[in-house]
Amino acid sequence: MNQVKIDFERCKECGYCIHYCPKKVLVKGDKINKKGYFAAEVADPEGCIACGTCARVCPDVCISVYKDVE
Amino acid sequence: MSKEAVFMQGNQAMAEAAIRGGCKMFFGYPITPSSEVPEYYARVMVERPEENITYIQAETECSAFNMIAGAAAAGHRSMTATAGPGFSLGQEAMSYMSAAGLPGVVVQIMRPGPADGEILPAQGDYFQITRGGGHGDYYTLALAPWSIQELVEIMQESFVLAEKYNNPVVVVSDAMLAKLRESVVLPDYTDNEAAPEEKHNTLTGAKGRKRHLITTCGFGAVQWNQFNNDLQKKYAEIAANEKRYESYFMDEDPDIVVVAFGAYSRVCLSGVKMAREAGLKVGMIRPISLWPFPDNAFEGLDGKQFLVCELNAGQMVQDVKLSVKNKDDVHFFGMLGGIVPTPKEICAEIQKVEVK
Amino acid sequence: MKVVYEAPKINTGVPTTYCGGCGHGIINRLIAEVIDEMELKEKAVLLWPIGCSCVNVNTMDIDQLCCLHGRGPASGTGMKRANPDNLVIVYQGDGDMVSEGMAEIMHAAIRGEKFTVIFVNNAIYGMTGAQMAPTTLLGQNASTAPGGRQVINSGYPVKMAELLAELPGTVYSERVTVNTPANIIKAKKAIKKAFELQMKGEGMTFVEVLSMCPTGWSMSPVKACEWVDTNMTEIFPLGVVKDETEGLKQQEEAAK
């Protein structure tokens, strides 16, 4: 399964990844990080196509994307 | 290299000394009485390609000073020469280079201010040079030669001092020393410059080492307090090592001590000699380092009368008062606007001093 | 697993100092990605301006100089002339470049200084608190232009990419933005092209990046992305304003 890793503590809740995700697999989380933001989280991991758009729009370099090649 | 004396103008001899001292980068903006220095560099760049000179005529002194900061950060010797109005524009960068620890060298060729002023000899920028003319708590090492010979030697040494302390250095000249022509033995080419990457914190690309970061932005009060304390420690070290002066007839227990600096002190020394011929017991102290001020020259001189002669309204006289016990014994003779008194006039001023 | 995206190698992992949704973060990351791809870490020197980005100095593992306000192009001149083989990147904001440092940037371009300028235009002063910038749009609200910028007081927004393209010393000038995934890819291409031209030693390379300042503009980050399209690009049109690459190639071939 493709994977999106979001650094919970570094996310500043801008919402770019959520807004620009073509498959709408990301959502605003319900947990607050140390800086006081509701960090984004992956709601639908199976829907991810590993396009990398979320990482490319992230101003805080807190997203990594991996594609399942098996 | 020949050790024969040449007959040369102060500005030009100084530029040649700087080039031989390894300063191959000059950034400047023309201003009287400094313009022969950029002209000299520009000519050497064209006529002596083997020197590998970089000369840029900057759009403003403000830019010229920042270009020096960039070249110094890249590990290269660089300088500018300017007069009061340009030095004022450069103060932002002087404050910056002091905080950033950048070894830029600036020649301040003084002329009478304030504002546009005149283009004649003056010493009215003493405060600006010695008090850190920009914002914040900082000092720049300032050396004031009185002859072209001393000027060329100090010019070369200033780069070594700037790099030793990672601090800007001001070479203090004036319209007199700049335009004067006299015999000078030009110093040889020096071989005392380290490669850029071997110098302190230089920005040459992080190859085989950790990254270097030069910033003067504070990261909170505690950090910035520490940063400033470290700067002050450096200034204390410079003050301990670099106080320089010369004294004349001071071993003959004079009653009156004349204090003067720069090219004008040569005129003053002639006045002192005249007064001595007239039977007065007079000596002279000539501060060479204006910052740090050589207060050690005044140790053990309690009870003597001091006559501070300056081409301004009374600036160094404050440092002399801080260096002696009885401030009432410190007298001042100043001249403004670019007029240089004659030895006879100085002698007359010495004769006015009442010996207690 | 195949890596689709990971943080650039020269990224130190230190969190950025920017507000949420700030375009600076994306632009800084693109610079880091290009330095990685071109393997220029050992040659790169990044000159920061005074503005929001001047405290974000710990996110990249390369040599960096934090310059005085507006003086980056002057310090960059000294630096690039001292070590011409280095990749010198002068990073500036709109207040830094177009107000305080207009003389420095213009004259650096007049001299054709061979460094790359990344100009971040977000039409507002971020660091000092949403005051008017020379690139603030007419009618755009700012803390020093309550009710919107007026011509009678402040004149018109300045188009730097076009202004610098007029000068022969500029070999490449492009305006990009980072408000959508597609525009981010274009912005990265522009930065890469500028770095490539610099390493060939051509002349001044200039990339203006329209950037979001959600805090300064008082809107949500996603809304700010839309605002770039709806308001900014009309005044600051995207695209290549000047590209001398072809002309330079022809000159090279003619010389052969």
PDB file of N, CA and C in Angstrom, chain C residues 153-190:
ATOM      1  N   ASN C 153      -1.087  58.745  -2.316  1.00  0.00           N
ATOM      2  CA  ASN C 153      -0.066  58.643  -1.267  1.00  0.00           C
ATOM      3  C   ASN C 153       1.117  57.794  -1.672  1.00  0.00           C
ATOM      4  N   SER C 154       0.835  56.717  -2.374  1.00  0.00           N
ATOM      5  CA  SER C 154       1.853  55.671  -2.483  1.00  0.00           C
ATOM      6  C   SER C 154       2.191  55.260  -3.900  1.00  0.00           C
ATOM      7  N   GLY C 155       1.575  55.869  -4.884  1.00  0.00           N
ATOM      8  CA  GLY C 155       1.895  55.494  -6.258  1.00  0.00           C
ATOM      9  C   GLY C 155       1.417  54.095  -6.587  1.00  0.00           C
ATOM     10  N   TYR C 156       2.123  53.474  -7.543  1.00  0.00           N
ATOM     11  CA  TYR C 156       1.653  52.198  -8.100  1.00  0.00           C
ATOM     12  C   TYR C 156       2.587  51.043  -7.724  1.00  0.00           C
ATOM     13  N   PRO C 157       2.036  49.819  -7.702  1.00  0.00           N
ATOM     14  CA  PRO C 157       2.884  48.659  -7.429  1.00  0.00           C
ATOM     15  C   PRO C 157       3.995  48.506  -8.477  1.00  0.00           C
ATOM     16  N   VAL C 158       5.150  48.054  -8.028  1.00  0.00           N
ATOM     17  CA  VAL C 158       6.333  47.994  -8.895  1.00  0.00           C
ATOM     18  C   VAL C 158       6.490  46.594  -9.479  1.00  0.00           C
ATOM     19  N   LYS C 159       6.725  46.546 -10.789  1.00  0.00           N
ATOM     20  CA  LYS C 159       6.892  45.256 -11.464  1.00  0.00           C
ATOM     21  C   LYS C 159       8.375  44.996 -11.694  1.00  0.00           C
ATOM     22  N   MET C 160       8.965  44.296 -10.759  1.00  0.00           N
ATOM     23  CA  MET C 160      10.427  44.129 -10.790  1.00  0.00           C
ATOM     24  C   MET C 160      10.895  43.258 -11.955  1.00  0.00           C
ATOM     25  N   ALA C 161      10.182  42.178 -12.234  1.00  0.00           N
ATOM     26  CA  ALA C 161      10.648  41.271 -13.298  1.00  0.00           C
ATOM     27  C   ALA C 161      10.751  42.014 -14.630  1.00  0.00           C
ATOM     28  N   GLU C 162       9.770  42.907 -14.891  1.00  0.00           N
ATOM     29  CA  GLU C 162       9.787  43.677 -16.135  1.00  0.00           C
ATOM     30  C   GLU C 162      10.860  44.770 -16.089  1.00  0.00           C
ATOM     31  N   LEU C 163      10.965  45.411 -14.912  1.00  0.00           N
ATOM     32  CA  LEU C 163      11.929  46.504 -14.746  1.00  0.00           C
ATOM     33  C   LEU C 163      13.362  46.010 -14.985  1.00  0.00           C
ATOM     34  N   LEU C 164      13.691  44.882 -14.394  1.00  0.00           N
ATOM     35  CA  LEU C 164      15.056  44.371 -14.522  1.00  0.00           C
ATOM     36  C   LEU C 164      15.314  43.790 -15.911  1.00  0.00           C
ATOM     37  N   ALA C 165      14.234  43.297 -16.546  1.00  0.00           N
ATOM     38  CA  ALA C 165      14.403  42.726 -17.886  1.00  0.00           C
ATOM     39  C   ALA C 165      14.846  43.792 -18.887  1.00  0.00           C
ATOM     40  N   GLU C 166      14.536  45.051 -18.586  1.00  0.00           N
ATOM     41  CA  GLU C 166      14.933  46.164 -19.450  1.00  0.00           C
ATOM     42  C   GLU C 166      16.449  46.338 -19.504  1.00  0.00           C
ATOM     43  N   LEU C 167      17.141  45.824 -18.493  1.00  0.00           N
ATOM     44  CA  LEU C 167      18.580  46.075 -18.398  1.00  0.00           C
ATOM     45  C   LEU C 167      19.368  44.978 -19.103  1.00  0.00           C
ATOM     46  N   PRO C 168      20.337  45.367 -19.936  1.00  0.00           N
ATOM     47  CA  PRO C 168      21.109  44.363 -20.674  1.00  0.00           C
ATOM     48  C   PRO C 168      21.852  43.382 -19.753  1.00  0.00           C
ATOM     49  N   GLY C 169      22.154  43.812 -18.530  1.00  0.00           N
ATOM     50  CA  GLY C 169      22.885  42.940 -17.607  1.00  0.00           C
ATOM     51  C   GLY C 169      22.079  41.746 -17.129  1.00  0.00           C
ATOM     52  N   THR C 170      20.752  41.821 -17.275  1.00  0.00           N
ATOM     53  CA  THR C 170      19.899  40.705 -16.866  1.00  0.00           C
ATOM     54  C   THR C 170      19.753  39.750 -18.038  1.00  0.00           C
ATOM     55  N   VAL C 171      20.125  38.477 -17.852  1.00  0.00           N
ATOM     56  CA  VAL C 171      20.009  37.527 -18.965  1.00  0.00           C
ATOM     57  C   VAL C 171      18.731  36.704 -18.870  1.00  0.00           C
ATOM     58  N   TYR C 172      18.167  36.661 -17.675  1.00  0.00           N
ATOM     59  CA  TYR C 172      16.973  35.825 -17.505  1.00  0.00           C
ATOM     60  C   TYR C 172      16.095  36.431 -16.427  1.00  0.00           C
ATOM     61  N   SER C 173      14.833  36.630 -16.756  1.00  0.00           N
ATOM     62  CA  SER C 173      13.891  37.163 -15.777  1.00  0.00           C
ATOM     63  C   SER C 173      12.551  36.469 -15.974  1.00  0.00           C
ATOM     64  N   GLU C 174      12.066  35.838 -14.939  1.00  0.00           N
ATOM     65  CA  GLU C 174      10.783  35.141 -15.039  1.00  0.00           C
ATOM     66  C   GLU C 174       9.981  35.378 -13.770  1.00  0.00           C
ATOM     67  N   ARG C 175       8.646  35.473 -13.948  1.00  0.00           N
ATOM     68  CA  ARG C 175       7.787  35.573 -12.776  1.00  0.00           C
ATOM     69  C   ARG C 175       6.992  34.287 -12.640  1.00  0.00           C
ATOM     70  N   VAL C 176       7.051  33.690 -11.469  1.00  0.00           N
ATOM     71  CA  VAL C 176       6.348  32.438 -11.198  1.00  0.00           C
ATOM     72  C   VAL C 176       5.557  32.611  -9.908  1.00  0.00           C
ATOM     73  N   THR C 177       4.845  31.582  -9.511  1.00  0.00           N
ATOM     74  CA  THR C 177       4.174  31.618  -8.217  1.00  0.00           C
ATOM     75  C   THR C 177       4.127  30.202  -7.645  1.00  0.00           C
ATOM     76  N   VAL C 178       3.771  30.111  -6.388  1.00  0.00           N
ATOM     77  CA  VAL C 178       3.771  28.793  -5.737  1.00  0.00           C
ATOM     78  C   VAL C 178       2.393  28.484  -5.130  1.00  0.00           C
ATOM     79  N   ASN C 179       1.337  28.975  -5.819  1.00  0.00           N
ATOM     80  CA  ASN C 179       0.002  28.839  -5.215  1.00  0.00           C
ATOM     81  C   ASN C 179      -0.723  27.548  -5.576  1.00  0.00           C
ATOM     82  N   THR C 180      -0.218  26.793  -6.568  1.00  0.00           N
ATOM     83  CA  THR C 180      -0.837  25.505  -6.917  1.00  0.00           C
ATOM     84  C   THR C 180       0.278  24.492  -7.191  1.00  0.00           C
ATOM     85  N   PRO C 181      -0.053  23.195  -7.170  1.00  0.00           N
ATOM     86  CA  PRO C 181       0.978  22.189  -7.468  1.00  0.00           C
ATOM     87  C   PRO C 181       1.640  22.425  -8.829  1.00  0.00           C
ATOM     88  N   ALA C 182       0.850  22.779  -9.840  1.00  0.00           N
ATOM     89  CA  ALA C 182       1.421  22.991 -11.175  1.00  0.00           C
ATOM     90  C   ALA C 182       2.354  24.199 -11.182  1.00  0.00           C
ATOM     91  N   ASN C 183       1.937  25.270 -10.515  1.00  0.00           N
ATOM     92  CA  ASN C 183       2.779  26.468 -10.478  1.00  0.00           C
ATOM     93  C   ASN C 183       4.055  26.230  -9.682  1.00  0.00           C
ATOM     94  N   ILE C 184       3.984  25.358  -8.672  1.00  0.00           N
ATOM     95  CA  ILE C 184       5.180  25.040  -7.880  1.00  0.00           C
ATOM     96  C   ILE C 184       6.208  24.331  -8.766  1.00  0.00           C
ATOM     97  N   ILE C 185       5.730  23.453  -9.637  1.00  0.00           N
ATOM     98  CA  ILE C 185       6.646  22.752 -10.557  1.00  0.00           C
ATOM     99  C   ILE C 185       7.301  23.758 -11.508  1.00  0.00           C
ATOM    100  N   LYS C 186       6.493  24.713 -11.998  1.00  0.00           N
ATOM    101  CA  LYS C 186       7.051  25.742 -12.895  1.00  0.00           C
ATOM    102  C   LYS C 186       8.070  26.615 -12.159  1.00  0.00           C
ATOM    103  N   ALA C 187       7.757  26.937 -10.906  1.00  0.00           N
ATOM    104  CA  ALA C 187       8.670  27.775 -10.119  1.00  0.00           C
ATOM    105  C   ALA C 187      10.011  27.067  -9.934  1.00  0.00           C
ATOM    106  N   LYS C 188       9.937  25.771  -9.674  1.00  0.00           N
ATOM    107  CA  LYS C 188      11.175  25.006  -9.487  1.00  0.00           C
ATOM    108  C   LYS C 188      12.008  24.998 -10.773  1.00  0.00           C
ATOM    109  N   LYS C 189      11.316  24.843 -11.905  1.00  0.00           N
ATOM    110  CA  LYS C 189      12.023  24.858 -13.197  1.00  0.00           C
ATOM    111  C   LYS C 189      12.743  26.188 -13.405  1.00  0.00           C
ATOM    112  N   ALA C 190      12.058  27.278 -13.034  1.00  0.00           N
ATOM    113  CA  ALA C 190      12.648  28.611 -13.221  1.00  0.00           C
ATOM    114  C   ALA C 190      13.889  28.768 -12.339  1.00  0.00           C
TER     115      ALA C 190
END
